[in-house]
PDB file of C-alpha atoms in Angstrom:
ATOM      1  CA  ILE A   9      91.241 104.288  78.779  1.00  0.00           C
ATOM      2  CA  GLU A  10      88.119 102.172  79.147  1.00  0.00           C
ATOM      3  CA  THR A  11      88.198  99.688  81.970  1.00  0.00           C
ATOM      4  CA  PRO A  12      85.489  97.047  81.974  1.00  0.00           C
ATOM      5  CA  TRP A  13      84.161  97.941  85.424  1.00  0.00           C
ATOM      6  CA  SER A  14      84.272 101.720  85.146  1.00  0.00           C
ATOM      7  CA  GLU A  15      80.862 102.177  83.556  1.00  0.00           C
ATOM      8  CA  SER A  16      78.914 100.790  86.493  1.00  0.00           C
ATOM      9  CA  LEU A  17      79.827 100.782  90.125  1.00  0.00           C
ATOM     10  CA  VAL A  18      77.908  97.817  91.457  1.00  0.00           C
ATOM     11  CA  VAL A  19      76.121  98.397  94.726  1.00  0.00           C
ATOM     12  CA  CYS A  20      74.998  95.097  96.159  1.00  0.00           C
ATOM     13  CA  ASP A  21      71.937  94.712  98.324  1.00  0.00           C
ATOM     14  CA  VAL A  22      72.167  93.186 101.760  1.00  0.00           C
ATOM     15  CA  ALA A  23      70.508  89.788 102.148  1.00  0.00           C
ATOM     16  CA  GLU A  24      67.306  89.953 104.226  1.00  0.00           C
ATOM     17  CA  ASP A  25      68.409  87.406 106.809  1.00  0.00           C
ATOM     18  CA  LEU A  26      71.709  89.230 107.204  1.00  0.00           C
ATOM     19  CA  VAL A  27      69.934  92.536 107.861  1.00  0.00           C
ATOM     20  CA  GLU A  28      67.995  90.810 110.633  1.00  0.00           C
ATOM     21  CA  LYS A  29      71.149  89.203 112.024  1.00  0.00           C
ATOM     22  CA  LEU A  30      72.961  92.540 112.115  1.00  0.00           C
ATOM     23  CA  ARG A  31      70.019  94.153 113.876  1.00  0.00           C
ATOM     24  CA  LYS A  32      70.049  91.454 116.569  1.00  0.00           C
ATOM     25  CA  PHE A  33      73.827  91.695 116.831  1.00  0.00           C
ATOM     26  CA  ARG A  34      73.615  95.389 117.681  1.00  0.00           C
ATOM     27  CA  PHE A  35      71.502  94.612 120.727  1.00  0.00           C
ATOM     28  CA  ARG A  36      73.357  91.540 121.918  1.00  0.00           C
ATOM     29  CA  LYS A  37      73.828  91.331 125.681  1.00  0.00           C
ATOM     30  CA  GLU A  38      76.898  89.111 125.756  1.00  0.00           C
ATOM     31  CA  THR A  39      80.111  90.674 127.001  1.00  0.00           C
ATOM     32  CA  ASN A  40      82.584  88.746 124.872  1.00  0.00           C
ATOM     33  CA  ASN A  41      84.077  89.781 121.544  1.00  0.00           C
ATOM     34  CA  ALA A  42      82.075  88.561 118.593  1.00  0.00           C
ATOM     35  CA  ALA A  43      82.263  88.967 114.849  1.00  0.00           C
ATOM     36  CA  ILE A  44      80.071  88.647 111.798  1.00  0.00           C
ATOM     37  CA  ILE A  45      82.110  88.193 108.635  1.00  0.00           C
ATOM     38  CA  MET A  46      80.331  88.961 105.378  1.00  0.00           C
ATOM     39  CA  LYS A  47      81.131  88.446 101.737  1.00  0.00           C
ATOM     40  CA  ILE A  48      79.538  89.291  98.416  1.00  0.00           C
ATOM     41  CA  ASP A  49      77.728  86.661  96.412  1.00  0.00           C
ATOM     42  CA  LYS A  50      78.769  87.880  92.995  1.00  0.00           C
ATOM     43  CA  ASP A  51      76.053  86.122  90.995  1.00  0.00           C
ATOM     44  CA  LYS A  52      73.230  87.325  93.225  1.00  0.00           C
ATOM     45  CA  GLN A  53      74.899  90.701  93.850  1.00  0.00           C
ATOM     46  CA  LEU A  54      74.087  90.318  97.528  1.00  0.00           C
ATOM     47  CA  VAL A  55      76.070  90.823 100.694  1.00  0.00           C
ATOM     48  CA  VAL A  56      75.691  87.523 102.566  1.00  0.00           C
ATOM     49  CA  LEU A  57      76.921  85.949 105.790  1.00  0.00           C
ATOM     50  CA  ASP A  58      80.281  84.245 105.541  1.00  0.00           C
ATOM     51  CA  GLU A  59      81.033  83.264 109.145  1.00  0.00           C
ATOM     52  CA  GLU A  60      80.051  84.094 112.706  1.00  0.00           C
ATOM     53  CA  HIS A  61      82.378  83.933 115.672  1.00  0.00           C
ATOM     54  CA  GLU A  62      81.905  84.235 119.423  1.00  0.00           C
ATOM     55  CA  GLY A  63      84.692  85.006 121.880  1.00  0.00           C
ATOM     56  CA  ILE A  64      87.151  85.906 119.139  1.00  0.00           C
ATOM     57  CA  SER A  65      90.135  88.175 119.676  1.00  0.00           C
ATOM     58  CA  PRO A  66      91.335  90.598 116.987  1.00  0.00           C
ATOM     59  CA  ASP A  67      94.305  88.313 116.353  1.00  0.00           C
ATOM     60  CA  GLU A  68      92.073  85.278 115.912  1.00  0.00           C
ATOM     61  CA  LEU A  69      89.786  87.303 113.693  1.00  0.00           C
ATOM     62  CA  LYS A  70      92.738  88.218 111.510  1.00  0.00           C
ATOM     63  CA  ASP A  71      93.415  84.514 110.933  1.00  0.00           C
ATOM     64  CA  GLU A  72      89.851  84.011 109.677  1.00  0.00           C
ATOM     65  CA  LEU A  73      90.202  86.580 106.903  1.00  0.00           C
ATOM     66  CA  PRO A  74      91.255  85.526 103.413  1.00  0.00           C
ATOM     67  CA  GLU A  75      94.482  87.206 102.342  1.00  0.00           C
ATOM     68  CA  ARG A  76      93.430  87.708  98.740  1.00  0.00           C
ATOM     69  CA  GLN A  77      89.728  88.496  99.016  1.00  0.00           C
ATOM     70  CA  PRO A  78      87.852  91.416 100.490  1.00  0.00           C
ATOM     71  CA  ARG A  79      85.544  90.888 103.461  1.00  0.00           C
ATOM     72  CA  PHE A  80      83.240  93.026 105.553  1.00  0.00           C
ATOM     73  CA  ILE A  81      83.380  92.509 109.302  1.00  0.00           C
ATOM     74  CA  VAL A  82      81.126  93.770 112.048  1.00  0.00           C
ATOM     75  CA  TYR A  83      82.994  93.298 115.294  1.00  0.00           C
ATOM     76  CA  SER A  84      81.683  93.729 118.813  1.00  0.00           C
ATOM     77  CA  TYR A  85      84.764  94.478 120.852  1.00  0.00           C
ATOM     78  CA  LYS A  86      85.222  94.678 124.616  1.00  0.00           C
ATOM     79  CA  TYR A  87      87.077  97.959 125.001  1.00  0.00           C
ATOM     80  CA  GLN A  88      88.656  98.790 128.336  1.00  0.00           C
ATOM     81  CA  HIS A  89      89.160 102.530 128.648  1.00  0.00           C
ATOM     82  CA  GLU A  90      92.126 104.030 130.473  1.00  0.00           C
ATOM     83  CA  ASP A  91      89.847 105.148 133.300  1.00  0.00           C
ATOM     84  CA  GLY A  92      88.676 101.583 133.804  1.00  0.00           C
ATOM     85  CA  ARG A  93      85.296 101.907 132.088  1.00  0.00           C
ATOM     86  CA  VAL A  94      84.343  99.150 129.684  1.00  0.00           C
ATOM     87  CA  SER A  95      82.347  99.668 126.509  1.00  0.00           C
ATOM     88  CA  TYR A  96      81.404  97.382 123.665  1.00  0.00           C
ATOM     89  CA  PRO A  97      81.818  99.385 120.475  1.00  0.00           C
ATOM     90  CA  LEU A  98      80.572  97.894 117.246  1.00  0.00           C
ATOM     91  CA  CYS A  99      83.228  98.321 114.609  1.00  0.00           C
ATOM     92  CA  PHE A 100      82.803  97.931 110.905  1.00  0.00           C
ATOM     93  CA  ILE A 101      86.027  96.743 109.302  1.00  0.00           C
ATOM     94  CA  PHE A 102      86.451  96.614 105.553  1.00  0.00           C
ATOM     95  CA  SER A 103      89.255  94.209 104.732  1.00  0.00           C
ATOM     96  CA  SER A 104      90.385  95.012 101.229  1.00  0.00           C
ATOM     97  CA  PRO A 105      93.756  93.335 100.796  1.00  0.00           C
ATOM     98  CA  VAL A 106      96.189  94.529  98.176  1.00  0.00           C
ATOM     99  CA  GLY A 107      96.219  91.929  95.429  1.00  0.00           C
ATOM    100  CA  CYS A 108      92.450  91.351  95.231  1.00  0.00           C
ATOM    101  CA  LYS A 109      90.914  91.200  91.802  1.00  0.00           C
ATOM    102  CA  PRO A 110      90.081  94.791  90.830  1.00  0.00           C
ATOM    103  CA  GLU A 111      86.476  94.030  89.922  1.00  0.00           C
ATOM    104  CA  GLN A 112      86.004  92.277  93.241  1.00  0.00           C
ATOM    105  CA  GLN A 113      87.515  95.232  95.030  1.00  0.00           C
ATOM    106  CA  MET A 114      85.207  97.626  93.164  1.00  0.00           C
ATOM    107  CA  MET A 115      82.169  95.579  94.051  1.00  0.00           C
ATOM    108  CA  TYR A 116      83.029  95.592  97.742  1.00  0.00           C
ATOM    109  CA  ALA A 117      83.996  99.257  97.721  1.00  0.00           C
ATOM    110  CA  GLY A 118      80.752 100.110  95.952  1.00  0.00           C
ATOM    111  CA  SER A 119      78.640  98.195  98.457  1.00  0.00           C
ATOM    112  CA  LYS A 120      80.407  99.266 101.642  1.00  0.00           C
ATOM    113  CA  ASN A 121      78.391 102.415 102.365  1.00  0.00           C
ATOM    114  CA  LYS A 122      75.074 100.717 101.850  1.00  0.00           C
ATOM    115  CA  LEU A 123      76.045  97.983 104.286  1.00  0.00           C
ATOM    116  CA  VAL A 124      77.317 100.515 106.840  1.00  0.00           C
ATOM    117  CA  GLN A 125      74.016 102.406 106.588  1.00  0.00           C
ATOM    118  CA  THR A 126      71.997  99.208 106.822  1.00  0.00           C
ATOM    119  CA  ALA A 127      73.883  98.120 109.931  1.00  0.00           C
ATOM    120  CA  GLU A 128      73.744 101.707 111.280  1.00  0.00           C
ATOM    121  CA  LEU A 129      77.392 101.761 112.234  1.00  0.00           C
ATOM    122  CA  THR A 130      79.598 104.798 112.831  1.00  0.00           C
ATOM    123  CA  LYS A 131      83.016 103.296 113.563  1.00  0.00           C
ATOM    124  CA  VAL A 132      84.223 102.352 110.112  1.00  0.00           C
ATOM    125  CA  PHE A 133      87.787 101.231 109.473  1.00  0.00           C
ATOM    126  CA  GLU A 134      89.615  99.819 106.496  1.00  0.00           C
ATOM    127  CA  ILE A 135      92.608  97.524 106.333  1.00  0.00           C
ATOM    128  CA  ARG A 136      94.658  96.829 103.223  1.00  0.00           C
ATOM    129  CA  ASN A 137      96.584  93.966 104.776  1.00  0.00           C
ATOM    130  CA  THR A 138      94.981  91.360 107.031  1.00  0.00           C
ATOM    131  CA  GLU A 139      98.150  91.376 109.165  1.00  0.00           C
ATOM    132  CA  ASP A 140      97.275  94.910 110.273  1.00  0.00           C
ATOM    133  CA  LEU A 141      94.280  93.681 112.235  1.00  0.00           C
ATOM    134  CA  THR A 142      95.650  93.561 115.759  1.00  0.00           C
ATOM    135  CA  GLU A 143      94.328  94.478 119.178  1.00  0.00           C
ATOM    136  CA  GLU A 144      96.748  97.401 119.245  1.00  0.00           C
ATOM    137  CA  TRP A 145      95.536  98.712 115.880  1.00  0.00           C
ATOM    138  CA  LEU A 146      91.892  98.435 116.910  1.00  0.00           C
ATOM    139  CA  ARG A 147      92.431 100.138 120.267  1.00  0.00           C
ATOM    140  CA  GLU A 148      94.311 102.936 118.554  1.00  0.00           C
ATOM    141  CA  LYS A 149      91.501 103.395 116.029  1.00  0.00           C
ATOM    142  CA  LEU A 150      88.853 103.354 118.763  1.00  0.00           C
ATOM    143  CA  GLY A 151      90.875 105.826 120.772  1.00  0.00           C
ATOM    144  CA  PHE A 152      89.774 108.546 118.343  1.00  0.00           C
ATOM    145  CA  PHE A 153      86.124 107.993 119.292  1.00  0.00           C
ATOM    146  CA  HIS A 154      86.149 109.170 122.900  1.00  0.00           C
TER     147      HIS A 154
END
């Protein structure tokens, strides 16, 4: 069966200014939670900035995500370890809700690795339902990275 998007997995480039923003974000000195939400500009085939947020909790972040469209998120999260230490892991979250248009989903899926490499991130998570993005979920995911 031929599907229209099967012959070419589109890998989008990352917009120059976004690359720079992500680089700065990695070295930020602030101690609050912050997020960069990114989307794909379909016509330009570029990953571009959608929104930036400072002091945003996982639950607030969840409310910023569209329920029917994929998004990429880089999230700087204040993580309190059980022994009292605090770290600020950078998490890459791929929000790919069930019910997205398949070609949109393919485009995001195809571009994810390039973006992860560009941002030099190691903690990569995926959610299929924006409701899953909670503090509890994130802490549990980060718990595997001791």
